[in-house]
CSV table of C-alpha atoms in Angstrom, one decimal:
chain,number,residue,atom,x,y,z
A,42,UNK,CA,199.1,83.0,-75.3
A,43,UNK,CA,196.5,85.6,-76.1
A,44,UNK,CA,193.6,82.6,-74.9
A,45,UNK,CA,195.7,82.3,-71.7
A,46,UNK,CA,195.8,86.3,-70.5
A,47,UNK,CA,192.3,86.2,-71.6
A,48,UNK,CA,191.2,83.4,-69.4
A,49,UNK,CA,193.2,84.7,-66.8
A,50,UNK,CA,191.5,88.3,-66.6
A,51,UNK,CA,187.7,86.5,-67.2
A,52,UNK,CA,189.0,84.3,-63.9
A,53,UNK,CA,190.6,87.6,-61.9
A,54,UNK,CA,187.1,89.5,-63.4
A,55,UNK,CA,184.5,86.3,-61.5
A,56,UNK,CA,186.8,85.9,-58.2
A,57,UNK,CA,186.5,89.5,-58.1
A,58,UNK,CA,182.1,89.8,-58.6
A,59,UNK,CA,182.6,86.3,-55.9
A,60,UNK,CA,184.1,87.9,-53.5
A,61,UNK,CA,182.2,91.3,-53.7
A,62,UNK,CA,178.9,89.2,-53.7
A,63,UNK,CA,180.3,87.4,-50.0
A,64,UNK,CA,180.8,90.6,-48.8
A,65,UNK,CA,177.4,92.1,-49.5
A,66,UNK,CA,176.1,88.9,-48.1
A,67,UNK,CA,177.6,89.3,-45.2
A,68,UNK,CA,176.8,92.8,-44.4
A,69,UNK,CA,173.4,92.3,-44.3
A,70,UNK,CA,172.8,90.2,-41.4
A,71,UNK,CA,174.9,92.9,-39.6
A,72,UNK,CA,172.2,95.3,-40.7
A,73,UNK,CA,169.4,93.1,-40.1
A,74,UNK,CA,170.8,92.3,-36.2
A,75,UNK,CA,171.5,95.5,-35.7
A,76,UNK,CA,168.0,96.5,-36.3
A,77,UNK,CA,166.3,94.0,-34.4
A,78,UNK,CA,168.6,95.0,-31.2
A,79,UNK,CA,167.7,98.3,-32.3
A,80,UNK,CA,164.2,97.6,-32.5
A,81,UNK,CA,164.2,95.7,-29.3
A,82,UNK,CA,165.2,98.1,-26.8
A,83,UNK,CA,162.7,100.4,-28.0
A,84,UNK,CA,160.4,98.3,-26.9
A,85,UNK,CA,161.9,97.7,-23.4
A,86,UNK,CA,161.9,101.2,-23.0
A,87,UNK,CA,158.3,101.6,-24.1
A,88,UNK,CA,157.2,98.4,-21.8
A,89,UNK,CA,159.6,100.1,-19.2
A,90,UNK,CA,157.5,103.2,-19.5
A,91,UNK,CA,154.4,101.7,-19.0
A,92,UNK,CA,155.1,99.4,-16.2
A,93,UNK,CA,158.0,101.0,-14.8
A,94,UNK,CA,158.2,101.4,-11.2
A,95,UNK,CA,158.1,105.7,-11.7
A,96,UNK,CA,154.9,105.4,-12.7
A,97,UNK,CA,153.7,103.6,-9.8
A,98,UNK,CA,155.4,106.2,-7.1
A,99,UNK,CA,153.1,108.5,-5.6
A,100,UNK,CA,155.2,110.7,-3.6
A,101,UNK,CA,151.8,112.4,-1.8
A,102,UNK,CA,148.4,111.6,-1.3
A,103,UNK,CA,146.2,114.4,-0.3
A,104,UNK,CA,142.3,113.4,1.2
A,105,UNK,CA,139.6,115.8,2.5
A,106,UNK,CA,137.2,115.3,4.5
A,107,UNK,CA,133.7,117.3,4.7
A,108,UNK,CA,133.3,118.8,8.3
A,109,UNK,CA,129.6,116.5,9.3
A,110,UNK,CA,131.3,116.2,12.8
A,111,UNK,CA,134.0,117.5,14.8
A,112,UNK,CA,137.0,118.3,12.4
A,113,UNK,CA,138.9,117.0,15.5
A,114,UNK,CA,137.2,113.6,15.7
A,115,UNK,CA,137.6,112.8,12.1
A,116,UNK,CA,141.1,113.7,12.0
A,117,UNK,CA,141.5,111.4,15.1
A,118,UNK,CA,139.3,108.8,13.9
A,119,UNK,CA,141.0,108.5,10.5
A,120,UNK,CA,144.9,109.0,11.2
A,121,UNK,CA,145.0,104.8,11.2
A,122,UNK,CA,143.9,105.2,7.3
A,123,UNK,CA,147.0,106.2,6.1
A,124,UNK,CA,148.9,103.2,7.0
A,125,UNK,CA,145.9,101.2,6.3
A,126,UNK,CA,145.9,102.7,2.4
A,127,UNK,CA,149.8,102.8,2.1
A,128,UNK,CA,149.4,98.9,2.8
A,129,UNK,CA,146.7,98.3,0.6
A,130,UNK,CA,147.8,100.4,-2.6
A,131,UNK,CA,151.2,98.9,-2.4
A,132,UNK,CA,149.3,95.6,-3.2
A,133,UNK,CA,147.9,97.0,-6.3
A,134,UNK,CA,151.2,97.8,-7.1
A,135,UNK,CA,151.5,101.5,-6.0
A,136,UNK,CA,153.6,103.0,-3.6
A,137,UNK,CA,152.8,105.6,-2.1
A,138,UNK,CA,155.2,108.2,0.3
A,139,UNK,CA,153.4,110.5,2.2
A,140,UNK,CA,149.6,110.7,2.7
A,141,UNK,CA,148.2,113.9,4.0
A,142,UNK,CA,144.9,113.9,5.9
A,143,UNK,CA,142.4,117.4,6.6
A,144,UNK,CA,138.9,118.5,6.9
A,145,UNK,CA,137.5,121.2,4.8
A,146,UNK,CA,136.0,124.4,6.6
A,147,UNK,CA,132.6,123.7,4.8
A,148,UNK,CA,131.5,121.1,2.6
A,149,UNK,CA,132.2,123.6,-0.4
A,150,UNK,CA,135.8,123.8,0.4
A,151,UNK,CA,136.2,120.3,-0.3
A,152,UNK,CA,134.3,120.2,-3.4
A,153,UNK,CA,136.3,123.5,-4.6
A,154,UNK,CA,139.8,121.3,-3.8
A,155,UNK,CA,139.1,118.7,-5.7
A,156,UNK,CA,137.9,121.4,-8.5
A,157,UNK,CA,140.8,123.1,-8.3
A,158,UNK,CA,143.1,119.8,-7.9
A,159,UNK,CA,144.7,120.5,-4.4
A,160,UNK,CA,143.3,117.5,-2.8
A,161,UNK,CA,143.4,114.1,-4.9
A,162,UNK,CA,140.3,112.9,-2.5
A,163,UNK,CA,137.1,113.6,-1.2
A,164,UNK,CA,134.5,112.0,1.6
A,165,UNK,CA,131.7,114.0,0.1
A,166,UNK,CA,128.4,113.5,0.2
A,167,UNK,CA,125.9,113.1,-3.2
A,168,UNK,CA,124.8,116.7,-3.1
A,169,UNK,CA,128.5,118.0,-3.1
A,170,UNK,CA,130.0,115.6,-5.8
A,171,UNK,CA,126.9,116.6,-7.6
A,172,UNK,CA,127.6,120.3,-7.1
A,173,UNK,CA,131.5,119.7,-8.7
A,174,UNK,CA,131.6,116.9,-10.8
A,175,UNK,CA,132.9,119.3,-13.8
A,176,UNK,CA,135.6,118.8,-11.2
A,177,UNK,CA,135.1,115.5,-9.7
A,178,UNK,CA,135.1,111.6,-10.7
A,179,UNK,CA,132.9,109.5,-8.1
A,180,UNK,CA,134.6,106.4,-7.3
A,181,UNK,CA,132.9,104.6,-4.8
A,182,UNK,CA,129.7,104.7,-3.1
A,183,UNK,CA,129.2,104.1,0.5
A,184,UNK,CA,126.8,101.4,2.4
A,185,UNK,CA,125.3,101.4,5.4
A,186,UNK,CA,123.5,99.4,8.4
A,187,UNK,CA,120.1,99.7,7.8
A,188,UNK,CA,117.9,101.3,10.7
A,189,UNK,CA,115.1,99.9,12.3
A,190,UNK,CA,113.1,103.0,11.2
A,191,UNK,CA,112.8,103.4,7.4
A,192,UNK,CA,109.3,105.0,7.4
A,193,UNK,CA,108.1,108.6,5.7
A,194,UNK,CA,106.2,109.3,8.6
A,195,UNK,CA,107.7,111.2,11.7
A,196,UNK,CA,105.1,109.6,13.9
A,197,UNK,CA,106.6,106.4,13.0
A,198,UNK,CA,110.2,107.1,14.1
A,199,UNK,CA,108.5,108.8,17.5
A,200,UNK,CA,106.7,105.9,18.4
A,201,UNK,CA,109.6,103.3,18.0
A,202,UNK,CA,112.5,104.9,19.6
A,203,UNK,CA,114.9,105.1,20.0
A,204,UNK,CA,116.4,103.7,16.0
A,205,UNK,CA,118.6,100.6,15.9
A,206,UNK,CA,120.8,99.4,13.2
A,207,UNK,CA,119.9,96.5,11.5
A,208,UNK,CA,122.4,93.7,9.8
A,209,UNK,CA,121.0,94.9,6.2
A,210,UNK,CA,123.2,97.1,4.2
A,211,UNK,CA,121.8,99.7,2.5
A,212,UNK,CA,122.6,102.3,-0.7
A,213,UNK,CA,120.2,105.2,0.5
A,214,UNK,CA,119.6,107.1,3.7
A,215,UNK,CA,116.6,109.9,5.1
A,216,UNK,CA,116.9,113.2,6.7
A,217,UNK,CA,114.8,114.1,9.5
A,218,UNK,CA,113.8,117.3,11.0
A,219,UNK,CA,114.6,116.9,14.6
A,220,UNK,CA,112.7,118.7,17.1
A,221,UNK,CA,114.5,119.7,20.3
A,222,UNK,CA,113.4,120.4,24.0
A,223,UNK,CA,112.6,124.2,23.1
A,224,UNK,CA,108.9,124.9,24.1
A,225,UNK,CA,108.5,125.4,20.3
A,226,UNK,CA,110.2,122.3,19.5
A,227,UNK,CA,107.9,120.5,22.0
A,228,UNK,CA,105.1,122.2,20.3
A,229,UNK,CA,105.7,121.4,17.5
A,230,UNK,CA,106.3,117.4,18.1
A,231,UNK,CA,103.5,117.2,20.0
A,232,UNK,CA,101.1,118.2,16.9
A,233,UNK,CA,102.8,115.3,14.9
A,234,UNK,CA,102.8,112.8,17.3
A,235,UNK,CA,98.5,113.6,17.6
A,236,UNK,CA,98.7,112.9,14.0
A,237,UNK,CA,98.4,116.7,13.0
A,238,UNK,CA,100.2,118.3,9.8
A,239,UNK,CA,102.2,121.5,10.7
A,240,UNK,CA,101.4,124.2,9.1
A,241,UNK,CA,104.1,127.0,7.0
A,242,UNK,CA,103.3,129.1,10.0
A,243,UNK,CA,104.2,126.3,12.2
A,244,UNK,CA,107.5,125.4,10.8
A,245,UNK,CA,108.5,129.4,10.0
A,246,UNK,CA,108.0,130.2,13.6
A,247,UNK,CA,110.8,128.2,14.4
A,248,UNK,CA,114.2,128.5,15.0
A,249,UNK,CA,116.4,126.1,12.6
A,250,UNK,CA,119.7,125.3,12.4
A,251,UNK,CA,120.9,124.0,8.8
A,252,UNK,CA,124.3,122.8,6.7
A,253,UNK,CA,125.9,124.1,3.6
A,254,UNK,CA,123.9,124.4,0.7
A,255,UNK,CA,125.7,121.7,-0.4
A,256,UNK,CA,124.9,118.8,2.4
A,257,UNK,CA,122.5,116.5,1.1
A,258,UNK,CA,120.5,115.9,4.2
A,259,UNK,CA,121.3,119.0,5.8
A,260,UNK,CA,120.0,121.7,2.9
A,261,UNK,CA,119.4,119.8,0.1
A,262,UNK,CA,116.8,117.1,0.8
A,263,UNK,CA,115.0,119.6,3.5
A,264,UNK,CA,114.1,122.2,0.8
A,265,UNK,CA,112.9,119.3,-1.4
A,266,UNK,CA,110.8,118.5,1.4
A,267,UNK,CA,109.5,122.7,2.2
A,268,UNK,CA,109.0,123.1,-1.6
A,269,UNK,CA,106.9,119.7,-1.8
A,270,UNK,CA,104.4,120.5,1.2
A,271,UNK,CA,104.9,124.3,1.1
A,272,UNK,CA,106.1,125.6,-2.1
A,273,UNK,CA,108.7,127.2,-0.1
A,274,UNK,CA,112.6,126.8,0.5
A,275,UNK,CA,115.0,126.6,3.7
A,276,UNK,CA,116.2,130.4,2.4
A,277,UNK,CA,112.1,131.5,3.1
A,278,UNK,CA,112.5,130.8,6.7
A,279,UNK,CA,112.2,133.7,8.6
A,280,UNK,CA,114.5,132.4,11.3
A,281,UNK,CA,118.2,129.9,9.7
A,282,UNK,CA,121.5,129.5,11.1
A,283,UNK,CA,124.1,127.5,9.3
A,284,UNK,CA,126.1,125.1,11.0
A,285,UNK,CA,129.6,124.4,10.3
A,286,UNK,CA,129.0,120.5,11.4
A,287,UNK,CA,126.0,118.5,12.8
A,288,UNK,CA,127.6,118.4,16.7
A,289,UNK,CA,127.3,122.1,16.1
A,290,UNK,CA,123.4,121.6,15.4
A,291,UNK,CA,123.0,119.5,18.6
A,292,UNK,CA,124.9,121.3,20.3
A,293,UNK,CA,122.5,124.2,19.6
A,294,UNK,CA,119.5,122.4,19.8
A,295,UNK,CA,120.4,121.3,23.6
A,296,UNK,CA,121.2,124.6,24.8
A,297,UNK,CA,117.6,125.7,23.0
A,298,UNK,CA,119.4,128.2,20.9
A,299,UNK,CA,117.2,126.4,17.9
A,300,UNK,CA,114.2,124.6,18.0
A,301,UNK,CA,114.8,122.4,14.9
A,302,UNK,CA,117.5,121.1,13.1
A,303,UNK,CA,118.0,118.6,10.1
A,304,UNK,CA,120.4,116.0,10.2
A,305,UNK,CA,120.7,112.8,9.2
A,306,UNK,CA,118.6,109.8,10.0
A,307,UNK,CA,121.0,107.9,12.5
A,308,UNK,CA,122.7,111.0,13.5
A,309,UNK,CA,121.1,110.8,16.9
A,310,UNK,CA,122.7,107.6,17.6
A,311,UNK,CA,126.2,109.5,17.1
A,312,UNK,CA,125.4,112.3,19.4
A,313,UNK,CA,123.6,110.6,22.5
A,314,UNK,CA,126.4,110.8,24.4
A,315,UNK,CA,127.6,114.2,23.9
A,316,UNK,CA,124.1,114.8,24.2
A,317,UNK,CA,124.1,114.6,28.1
A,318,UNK,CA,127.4,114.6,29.0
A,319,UNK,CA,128.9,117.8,27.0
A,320,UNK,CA,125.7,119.3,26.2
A,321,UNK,CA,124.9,118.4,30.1
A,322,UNK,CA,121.1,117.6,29.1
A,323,UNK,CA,119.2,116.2,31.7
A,324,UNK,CA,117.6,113.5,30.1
A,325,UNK,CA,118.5,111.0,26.9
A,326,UNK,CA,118.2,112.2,23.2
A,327,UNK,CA,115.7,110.2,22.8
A,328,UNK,CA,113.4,111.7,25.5
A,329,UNK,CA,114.1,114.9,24.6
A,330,UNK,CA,113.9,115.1,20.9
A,331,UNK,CA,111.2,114.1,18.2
A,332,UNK,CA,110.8,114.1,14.6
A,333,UNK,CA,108.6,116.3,13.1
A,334,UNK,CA,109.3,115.4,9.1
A,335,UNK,CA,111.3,112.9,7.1
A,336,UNK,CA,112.2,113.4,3.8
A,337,UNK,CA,112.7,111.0,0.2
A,338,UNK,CA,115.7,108.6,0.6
A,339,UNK,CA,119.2,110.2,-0.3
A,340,UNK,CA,122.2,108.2,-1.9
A,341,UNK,CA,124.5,107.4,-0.1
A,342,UNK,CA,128.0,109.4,0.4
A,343,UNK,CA,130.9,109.0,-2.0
A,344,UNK,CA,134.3,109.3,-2.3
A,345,UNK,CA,135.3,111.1,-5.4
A,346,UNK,CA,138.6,112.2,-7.0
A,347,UNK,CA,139.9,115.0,-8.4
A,348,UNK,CA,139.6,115.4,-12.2
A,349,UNK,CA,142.7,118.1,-12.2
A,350,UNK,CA,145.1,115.8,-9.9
A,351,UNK,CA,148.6,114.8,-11.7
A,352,UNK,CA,148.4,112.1,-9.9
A,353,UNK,CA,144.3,110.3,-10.7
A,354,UNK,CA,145.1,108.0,-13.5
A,355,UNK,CA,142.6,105.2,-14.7
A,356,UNK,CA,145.1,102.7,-12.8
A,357,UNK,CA,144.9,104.7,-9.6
A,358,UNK,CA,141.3,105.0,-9.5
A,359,UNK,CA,141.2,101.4,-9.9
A,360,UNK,CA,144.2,100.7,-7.2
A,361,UNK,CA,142.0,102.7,-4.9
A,362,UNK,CA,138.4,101.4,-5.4
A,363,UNK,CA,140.0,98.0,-4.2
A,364,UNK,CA,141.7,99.3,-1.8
A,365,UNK,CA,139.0,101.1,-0.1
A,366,UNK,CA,137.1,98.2,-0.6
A,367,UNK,CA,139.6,95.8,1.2
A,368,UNK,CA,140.1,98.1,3.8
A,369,UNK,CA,136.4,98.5,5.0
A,370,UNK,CA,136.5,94.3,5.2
A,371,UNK,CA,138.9,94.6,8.0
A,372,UNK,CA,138.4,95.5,11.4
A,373,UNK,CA,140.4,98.1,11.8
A,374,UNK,CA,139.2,99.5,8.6
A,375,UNK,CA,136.0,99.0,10.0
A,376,UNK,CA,136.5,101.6,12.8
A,377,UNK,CA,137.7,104.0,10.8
A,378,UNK,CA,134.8,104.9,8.0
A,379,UNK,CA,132.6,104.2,10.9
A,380,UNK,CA,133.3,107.7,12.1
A,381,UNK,CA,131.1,108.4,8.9
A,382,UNK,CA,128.8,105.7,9.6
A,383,UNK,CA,130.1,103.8,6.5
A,384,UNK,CA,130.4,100.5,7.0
A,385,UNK,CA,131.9,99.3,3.6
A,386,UNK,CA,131.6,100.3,-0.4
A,387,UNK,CA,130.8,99.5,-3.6
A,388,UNK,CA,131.7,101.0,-7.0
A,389,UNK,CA,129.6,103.7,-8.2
A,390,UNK,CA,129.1,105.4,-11.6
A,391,UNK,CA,128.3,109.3,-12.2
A,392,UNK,CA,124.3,108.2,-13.3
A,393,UNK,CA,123.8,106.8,-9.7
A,394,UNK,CA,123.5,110.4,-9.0
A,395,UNK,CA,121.2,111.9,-11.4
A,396,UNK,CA,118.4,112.7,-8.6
A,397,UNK,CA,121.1,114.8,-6.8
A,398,UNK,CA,121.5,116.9,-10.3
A,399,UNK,CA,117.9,117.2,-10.2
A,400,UNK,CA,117.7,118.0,-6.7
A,401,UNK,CA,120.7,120.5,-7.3
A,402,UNK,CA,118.0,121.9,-10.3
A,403,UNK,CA,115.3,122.5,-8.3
A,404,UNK,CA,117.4,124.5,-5.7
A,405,UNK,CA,119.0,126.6,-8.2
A,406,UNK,CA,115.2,127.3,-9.7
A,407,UNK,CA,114.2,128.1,-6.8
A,408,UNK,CA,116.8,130.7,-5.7
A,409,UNK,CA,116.3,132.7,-9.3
């Protein structure tokens, strides 16, 4: 009897550790499913993060222009970019609301915006991205036609007027001084075109017209060009105005106001006909103005972001490299950046703008 209770409990005693054993087996599949589903929509958040349509909504786009011709015009001129970039940007996968379009009061302005972050974009030439790149991120760098003149002497350009474009694309650009139909200006083109160098008591006699400090061609490059042949700056002429855009300058120089300005190379091409028919000038640009000095080449324009933008991720400057790019293959793209003269772009790196820190040196050396 005793044998029988005794089996009995050792029975009772194993179905028990059985049945305690199933359970524990079967809990931990549970646990183990329960931490994969667990585990798994972490993940789909974190991939949801990353990829997720809110981080592809740009709600506003802000661009700036620099004011190199009539704020007016390149406000005009560029209105079809907005659709043009919505478009485009949605095909890198970014969708963007609202895109805002202005031009600075001076090429500074622009520079200071994207320092400060209230505009995601800038049209700015080397000289200004140079100026703020504690501030700015260059993006892209613009080509255009080659001319028909290239040469570093002004006798050149006067003797094969007026300048062309040519089908070659090209990184770099000049500035020229222009001469205008001011008895000085006239003067003074007439010594060059004998093959004569002026003289610092040539060009200080003269009235000039100038850009920003800022402006590659019109400030920078020109003293580069003074302090080579003169050891002298734009700042030791006795006789400056600054412009607030180049149709100011010809404007100016037809009305004999100034007898020289400094623009760039193919800027007379965009101003013959305002030339004579809103600056009423008898006779073409071309007959009536001259160069007198060209300076080194200058790289070409950029457009730069903002460092300090919410909004100017690696992805987005990406997105709009390509787009940019896309757009100036199109014909109506085409019409658009021509109001800069650009005719398409390439990607750029901060280093292809090292001579515009060292040009940006010299200035500041000079004005201590």
């Amino acid at each position: 009897m005793k044998k029988r209770i005794m089996l009995f409990t050792l029975f009772t005693l194993v179905m028990v550790l059985i049945a305690g054993c199933g359970t524990s087996g079967s809990s931990s599949p549970q646990n183990t499913s329960s931490l994969s589903s667990s585990s798994s929509g972490a993940d789909n958040n974190e991939t949801s993060s990353d990829t997720g349509s809110e981080s592809k909504d740009i709600e506003k786009l802000r661009i700036s222009f620099v004011p190199s011709k009539d704020p007016e015009d390149i406000i005009t001129a560029t209105d079809p970019l907005k659709d043009l970039l919505k478009t485009q940007l949605a095909t890198e996968g970014f969708n963007v609301g609202e895109i805002s379009i202005d031009v600075g009061t001076t090429y500074e302005a622009v520079g200071e915006a994207l320092t400060a972050g209230t505009t995601d974009i800038g049209f700015v030439p080397g000289g200004t991205y140079a100026l703020y790149d504690d501030g700015a991120d260059v993006i892209l760098t613009a080509t255009r036609a080659g001319l028909s003149n290239d040469s570093e002497s002004p006798k050149d350009w006067n003797d094969n007027k007026p300048t062309e474009p040519t089908t070659d694309q090209a990184t770099y650009y000049r500035s020229l001084f222009i001469a205008g139909p001011s008895a000085k200006g006239q003067a003074l083109a007439e010594k060059v075109n004998k093959g004569e160098s002026l003289t610092w008591e040539d060009v200080n006699d003269a009235n000039w017209a100038v850009m920003s400090t800022s402006s590659s061609a019109g400030y920078i490059y020109p003293t580069l060009w003074l302090q080579e042949n003169f050891n002298k700056s734009i700042t030791d002429l006795a006789h400056v105005v600054t412009s607030d855009s180049y149709g100011s300058s010809f404007a100016r120089l037809a009305a004999k106001q100034v007898d020289v300005i400094v623009a760039y190379a193919d800027a007379r091409r965009d101003y013959s006909e305002q030339w004579t028919n809103e600056f009423s000038r008898p006779a073409s640009i071309w007959d009536e103005t001259n160069v007198i000095a060209v300076t080194d080449g200058i790289y070409n324009d950029t457009i730069s972001v903002s460092k300090n933008s919410p909004i100017i991720t690696d992805d987005f400057k990406k997105a709009l490299q390509n787009a940019f790019i896309s757009i100036a293959q199109t014909e109506e793209g085409k019409k658009v950046i021509a109001v800069y003269s650009h005719e398409g772009y390439q990607a750029a790196q901060s280093s292809d703008y090292d001579a515009e820190r060292k040009a940006q040196e010299v200035i500041r050396e000079m004005k201590k």
